[in-house]
Coordinates of C-alpha atoms in Angstrom, one line a residue:
M1 CA -71.2 -45.1 -38.2
T2 CA -72.4 -43.0 -35.7
R3 CA -71.8 -42.4 -32.0
S4 CA -74.2 -42.7 -29.3
T5 CA -74.7 -39.5 -27.2
S6 CA -73.1 -40.9 -24.5
E7 CA -69.8 -41.6 -26.0
I8 CA -69.6 -37.8 -27.5
L9 CA -70.5 -36.3 -24.0
E10 CA -67.5 -38.3 -22.3
P11 CA -64.4 -37.8 -23.6
E12 CA -61.6 -40.5 -24.4
V13 CA -59.3 -40.6 -21.3
T14 CA -56.1 -42.1 -22.1
T15 CA -54.0 -43.7 -18.8
T16 CA -50.3 -44.1 -19.0
T17 CA -48.3 -45.6 -16.8
P18 CA -45.7 -43.4 -15.4
T19 CA -42.1 -45.1 -15.8
I20 CA -40.2 -44.6 -12.6
P21 CA -36.0 -43.3 -13.9
V22 CA -33.6 -46.1 -12.7
A23 CA -30.0 -45.0 -11.7
K24 CA -27.5 -46.2 -14.1
D25 CA -24.2 -46.8 -13.4
K26 CA -22.3 -44.4 -15.7
D27 CA -19.0 -46.2 -14.8
P28 CA -19.1 -49.8 -14.1
R29 CA -15.4 -50.3 -13.4
G30 CA -15.4 -48.9 -9.9
F31 CA -14.2 -45.9 -8.0
F32 CA -10.7 -47.2 -7.8
K33 CA -10.5 -48.5 -11.5
T34 CA -11.9 -45.2 -12.3
A35 CA -9.1 -43.1 -9.9
L36 CA -6.3 -45.0 -11.4
S37 CA -7.5 -44.2 -15.0
R38 CA -8.0 -40.4 -13.9
F39 CA -4.3 -40.8 -12.6
F40 CA -2.5 -42.4 -15.8
K41 CA -4.0 -39.6 -17.9
R42 CA -1.8 -36.7 -16.9
K43 CA 1.5 -36.9 -18.7
L44 CA 3.3 -35.5 -15.4
N45 CA 2.1 -38.3 -13.1
V46 CA 3.2 -41.2 -15.4
V47 CA 6.8 -39.6 -15.4
A48 CA 7.1 -39.2 -12.0
L49 CA 6.0 -42.9 -11.4
V50 CA 8.2 -43.9 -14.5
V51 CA 11.5 -42.0 -12.9
F52 CA 10.5 -43.5 -9.1
G53 CA 9.8 -46.9 -10.8
F54 CA 13.1 -47.0 -12.6
I55 CA 14.9 -45.7 -9.1
A56 CA 13.5 -48.6 -7.1
I57 CA 13.9 -51.0 -9.4
I58 CA 17.9 -50.5 -9.8
S59 CA 18.0 -50.2 -6.2
A60 CA 16.1 -53.3 -5.5
I61 CA 18.3 -55.3 -8.1
A62 CA 22.1 -53.4 -7.0
P63 CA 23.5 -56.5 -6.2
I64 CA 23.1 -58.2 -9.5
L65 CA 23.8 -55.2 -11.3
T66 CA 27.0 -54.2 -9.4
S67 CA 28.4 -57.6 -9.6
T68 CA 27.6 -58.4 -13.1
F69 CA 28.1 -55.2 -15.0
I70 CA 30.6 -53.1 -12.7
G71 CA 32.2 -56.1 -10.9
T72 CA 32.2 -54.5 -7.2
T73 CA 30.5 -54.7 -4.5
P74 CA 29.4 -51.9 -1.5
A75 CA 32.7 -52.8 0.8
Y76 CA 35.0 -52.8 -1.7
F77 CA 38.4 -51.2 -1.5
R78 CA 41.2 -50.4 -4.2
A79 CA 42.8 -53.6 -5.1
S80 CA 45.4 -52.0 -6.9
F81 CA 47.6 -48.2 -5.6
S82 CA 45.2 -46.2 -7.7
P83 CA 44.9 -42.9 -5.5
A84 CA 41.2 -42.3 -3.3
Y85 CA 39.0 -39.3 -4.8
A86 CA 39.3 -40.9 -8.6
P87 CA 37.5 -39.1 -10.8
P88 CA 34.9 -40.4 -13.0
G89 CA 35.3 -42.6 -15.5
T90 CA 39.2 -44.0 -14.1
T91 CA 39.9 -47.6 -14.9
E92 CA 41.6 -49.8 -12.3
T93 CA 43.4 -53.1 -13.0
L94 CA 42.2 -55.7 -10.1
R95 CA 44.5 -58.6 -9.2
T96 CA 42.9 -61.0 -11.1
G97 CA 43.9 -58.8 -14.1
A98 CA 40.6 -57.9 -15.1
N99 CA 39.8 -53.9 -15.6
V100 CA 37.3 -51.9 -13.6
V101 CA 35.8 -48.5 -14.7
H102 CA 34.7 -46.4 -11.7
W103 CA 31.9 -44.2 -14.2
L104 CA 31.5 -41.9 -11.2
G105 CA 35.1 -42.4 -9.5
T106 CA 35.7 -43.7 -6.1
D107 CA 35.4 -42.1 -2.5
E108 CA 38.3 -41.6 0.2
L109 CA 38.9 -45.4 0.6
G110 CA 38.7 -46.2 -3.4
R111 CA 35.5 -47.5 -3.2
D112 CA 33.5 -47.4 -6.4
T113 CA 31.1 -44.5 -5.9
L114 CA 28.3 -46.0 -8.3
T115 CA 28.3 -49.4 -6.7
R116 CA 27.6 -47.7 -3.4
L117 CA 25.3 -45.4 -4.6
L118 CA 22.8 -47.9 -6.0
H119 CA 22.9 -50.1 -3.0
A120 CA 22.2 -46.9 -0.9
G121 CA 18.8 -46.5 -2.8
G122 CA 17.7 -49.9 -1.0
A123 CA 18.4 -48.7 2.5
S124 CA 16.8 -45.1 2.0
L125 CA 13.6 -46.2 0.0
S126 CA 13.2 -49.1 3.0
I127 CA 13.3 -46.6 5.6
G128 CA 10.9 -44.6 4.0
F129 CA 8.7 -46.9 3.1
L130 CA 8.5 -48.9 6.3
V131 CA 7.8 -45.4 8.1
A132 CA 5.1 -44.7 6.3
I133 CA 3.6 -48.1 6.7
I134 CA 4.1 -47.7 10.6
I135 CA 2.4 -44.4 10.3
V136 CA -0.6 -45.6 8.5
L137 CA -1.0 -48.6 10.5
I138 CA -1.2 -46.8 13.7
G139 CA -2.1 -42.8 12.8
V140 CA -5.3 -44.1 10.3
P141 CA -7.0 -46.2 13.0
V142 CA -6.5 -43.9 15.8
G143 CA -7.6 -40.8 13.9
L144 CA -10.8 -42.8 12.6
L145 CA -11.6 -43.9 16.2
S146 CA -11.0 -41.0 17.8
G147 CA -12.8 -38.6 15.3
F148 CA -15.6 -41.2 14.9
F149 CA -16.3 -41.8 18.9
G150 CA -15.5 -38.9 20.2
G151 CA -16.2 -38.5 23.8
W152 CA -13.7 -40.6 26.2
V153 CA -12.2 -42.3 23.3
D154 CA -11.1 -39.1 22.0
D155 CA -9.8 -37.8 25.2
F156 CA -7.3 -41.0 25.6
F157 CA -6.1 -40.9 22.3
N158 CA -5.7 -37.2 22.5
A159 CA -3.6 -37.5 25.9
I160 CA -1.8 -40.6 24.0
I161 CA -0.5 -37.7 21.0
Q162 CA 0.3 -34.8 23.9
I163 CA 2.7 -37.3 25.4
I164 CA 4.3 -38.5 22.1
N165 CA 4.7 -35.0 20.9
N166 CA 6.3 -33.9 23.8
I167 CA 9.3 -36.6 23.6
P168 CA 12.5 -34.7 22.4
G169 CA 13.0 -37.3 19.6
L170 CA 16.7 -36.3 18.7
Y171 CA 17.9 -37.2 22.6
L172 CA 15.7 -40.3 22.3
F173 CA 17.9 -41.1 19.3
I174 CA 20.8 -40.1 20.5
I175 CA 20.3 -42.7 23.5
L176 CA 19.0 -45.4 21.7
A177 CA 21.6 -45.5 19.2
G178 CA 24.2 -45.4 22.1
I179 CA 22.3 -48.9 23.0
F180 CA 21.7 -50.4 20.1
R181 CA 23.3 -51.0 16.5
P182 CA 21.2 -48.1 14.1
D183 CA 20.2 -50.2 11.2
I184 CA 17.3 -49.7 8.7
L185 CA 14.6 -51.6 10.8
F186 CA 15.7 -49.5 14.0
L187 CA 15.6 -46.5 12.5
S188 CA 12.1 -47.1 10.9
L189 CA 10.8 -48.2 14.0
I190 CA 11.5 -45.2 15.8
F191 CA 10.8 -42.5 13.1
G192 CA 7.3 -44.7 12.6
L193 CA 6.3 -45.0 16.7
L194 CA 7.4 -40.9 17.0
S195 CA 5.7 -39.6 13.6
W196 CA 2.2 -41.0 13.5
T197 CA 0.8 -38.1 15.8
Q198 CA 0.2 -35.7 12.8
T199 CA -1.5 -38.1 10.3
A200 CA -4.1 -39.4 13.5
R201 CA -4.6 -35.6 13.7
Q202 CA -5.2 -34.8 10.0
V203 CA -7.6 -38.0 9.8
R204 CA -9.1 -37.1 13.2
G205 CA -10.3 -33.6 12.0
L206 CA -11.5 -35.2 8.3
T207 CA -13.4 -37.8 10.5
L208 CA -15.2 -35.0 12.5
T209 CA -16.2 -33.4 9.7
M210 CA -17.9 -36.4 7.8
R211 CA -19.4 -38.1 10.7
N212 CA -22.6 -36.3 10.9
R213 CA -23.4 -36.5 7.2
E214 CA -26.3 -38.3 5.5
F215 CA -24.6 -41.3 4.1
V216 CA -22.9 -41.8 7.8
T217 CA -26.5 -41.2 9.6
A218 CA -28.2 -43.2 7.2
S219 CA -25.6 -46.2 7.7
I220 CA -26.4 -46.0 11.3
A221 CA -30.1 -46.0 10.9
V222 CA -30.0 -49.0 9.2
G223 CA -28.0 -50.5 11.7
A224 CA -25.1 -50.9 10.0
R225 CA -22.2 -52.0 12.3
Y226 CA -19.1 -49.7 13.3
P227 CA -16.4 -51.6 11.4
R228 CA -18.2 -51.4 8.0
I229 CA -19.1 -47.7 8.5
L230 CA -15.5 -46.7 9.4
V231 CA -14.0 -49.0 6.3
Q232 CA -16.3 -48.8 3.7
H233 CA -18.2 -45.3 4.2
L234 CA -15.3 -43.1 6.3
L235 CA -11.7 -44.4 5.0
P236 CA -12.5 -44.1 1.1
N237 CA -13.8 -40.3 1.8
I238 CA -10.0 -39.8 3.3
V239 CA -7.8 -41.5 0.7
S240 CA -7.3 -38.3 -1.3
I241 CA -6.0 -36.6 1.9
L242 CA -3.8 -39.8 3.2
V243 CA -1.9 -40.6 -0.2
V244 CA -0.7 -36.8 0.4
L245 CA 0.2 -37.6 4.0
V246 CA 1.7 -40.8 3.2
G247 CA 3.7 -39.4 0.5
A248 CA 5.3 -36.9 3.0
D249 CA 5.9 -39.4 5.3
I250 CA 8.3 -41.5 2.9
A251 CA 9.9 -38.0 1.8
L252 CA 10.3 -37.0 5.7
A253 CA 11.7 -40.2 6.9
M254 CA 14.4 -40.4 4.2
L255 CA 15.4 -36.7 4.9
G256 CA 15.3 -37.5 8.7
E257 CA 17.9 -40.4 7.9
A258 CA 19.8 -38.3 6.3
A259 CA 20.0 -35.8 9.0
L260 CA 20.9 -38.4 11.4
S261 CA 23.5 -39.9 9.4
F262 CA 25.0 -36.2 9.2
L263 CA 25.2 -35.8 12.9
G264 CA 26.9 -39.5 13.0
F265 CA 23.9 -41.6 14.5
G266 CA 22.4 -42.9 11.4
I267 CA 23.1 -46.4 9.4
R268 CA 26.2 -47.8 10.4
D269 CA 28.8 -50.0 8.2
P270 CA 28.4 -51.9 6.3
D271 CA 25.4 -50.7 5.6
V272 CA 25.1 -47.6 3.3
S273 CA 22.3 -45.2 2.1
W274 CA 21.9 -41.7 0.3
G275 CA 22.1 -39.9 3.6
K276 CA 25.5 -41.5 5.0
L277 CA 26.9 -41.0 1.6
L278 CA 25.9 -37.4 1.6
A279 CA 27.1 -36.8 5.0
N280 CA 30.5 -38.9 4.3
S281 CA 31.2 -36.6 1.1
S282 CA 30.4 -33.3 3.1
N283 CA 33.3 -34.4 5.1
Y284 CA 35.8 -34.3 2.4
L285 CA 34.2 -31.4 0.5
T286 CA 36.6 -28.9 0.9
Y287 CA 39.8 -31.6 1.0
S288 CA 42.1 -30.4 -1.9
G289 CA 42.8 -33.9 -3.2
N290 CA 38.9 -34.7 -3.9
H291 CA 39.0 -34.6 -7.5
N292 CA 35.1 -36.6 -7.5
P293 CA 32.4 -34.4 -7.5
F294 CA 29.9 -37.1 -7.6
L295 CA 30.2 -38.2 -4.2
I296 CA 27.8 -35.1 -3.2
I297 CA 26.1 -34.8 -6.6
G298 CA 25.5 -38.2 -6.7
P299 CA 23.4 -39.0 -3.4
G300 CA 22.1 -35.5 -3.4
M301 CA 20.7 -35.8 -6.8
M302 CA 19.1 -39.2 -5.9
I303 CA 17.3 -37.9 -3.0
F304 CA 16.0 -34.8 -4.7
I305 CA 14.6 -37.0 -7.7
T306 CA 13.2 -39.6 -5.6
I307 CA 11.5 -37.0 -3.5
L308 CA 10.4 -35.1 -6.1
S309 CA 9.0 -37.8 -8.0
I310 CA 6.8 -39.2 -4.7
Y311 CA 5.1 -35.8 -3.8
L312 CA 4.2 -35.2 -7.8
I313 CA 2.8 -39.2 -7.4
A314 CA 1.0 -38.2 -3.9
D315 CA -0.4 -34.8 -5.5
G316 CA -1.4 -36.9 -8.8
L317 CA -3.2 -40.0 -6.7
R318 CA -4.9 -37.2 -4.8
D319 CA -6.6 -35.6 -7.3
A320 CA -7.5 -39.1 -8.6
F321 CA -8.9 -40.0 -5.4
D322 CA -10.6 -36.6 -4.7
P323 CA -14.3 -37.4 -3.9
A324 CA -15.1 -34.1 -5.5
L325 CA -13.6 -35.4 -8.6
R326 CA -16.1 -38.3 -9.0
K327 CA -18.9 -38.4 -11.8

């Protein structure tokens, strides 16, 4: 079969419909699930989380542990004439006839060191986390608003920050400690209200660097509301730095409470904290009758291990939430 002349002269044209590539979500689990998955891939992060979780759990259930397995309370005084500063492993016979083993010895009043050490963890951790919560609730909104809007809003918050930074915190603590009873809530409020300014400045600086980026200007152009821009666009981009700041705030609050206890303005009896135990043990460190090294080793090691694990967890979360690592 022969083709016509027109069919020979006119080339056959094949038309194809162009395909538009569709962006596929490589990780449908979401940003937070991806970040947590990245966090648990590092063994050091898991070890730090397990250590901190164990300390937090035994501190939370300390009343049950001590009353069930040790048979003492934090305010327990020796029931017999056994000497104070008893060495670790000393066995004491109570008036009821039961025997109590002081696994970490006793303090200057014959109280069980392990019992007080477990109970002290709840107070120290509570102060650290309450201070961090107060700092985040005040510092993050102030930093976001100040950095995003600028102008008189920025000037107003900067003036407040300057005033708070010029308040002599130690003298304020001394004055208030003479008026009110320094307990967990009191110390947390004072620490938090005097410590949020650094977080606010960090968040403000990060917000200033991001408010003119394309994803922010595009959101403003399409009419997105300011709260949505701040919460859904700016806040996730500062999470990596924020977790580090929170970890530092918890650690500094615990160390600050220990410093105040050393000066005599910390938690009062019958409450007990690691800082208070450390301060009390330093008073009897050179006493010749002290045969219990755990009076100072115990709270010192608990503070060190807890703060180290918090820093490792915060560092791991920073790497996990870092926007530069997103896929």
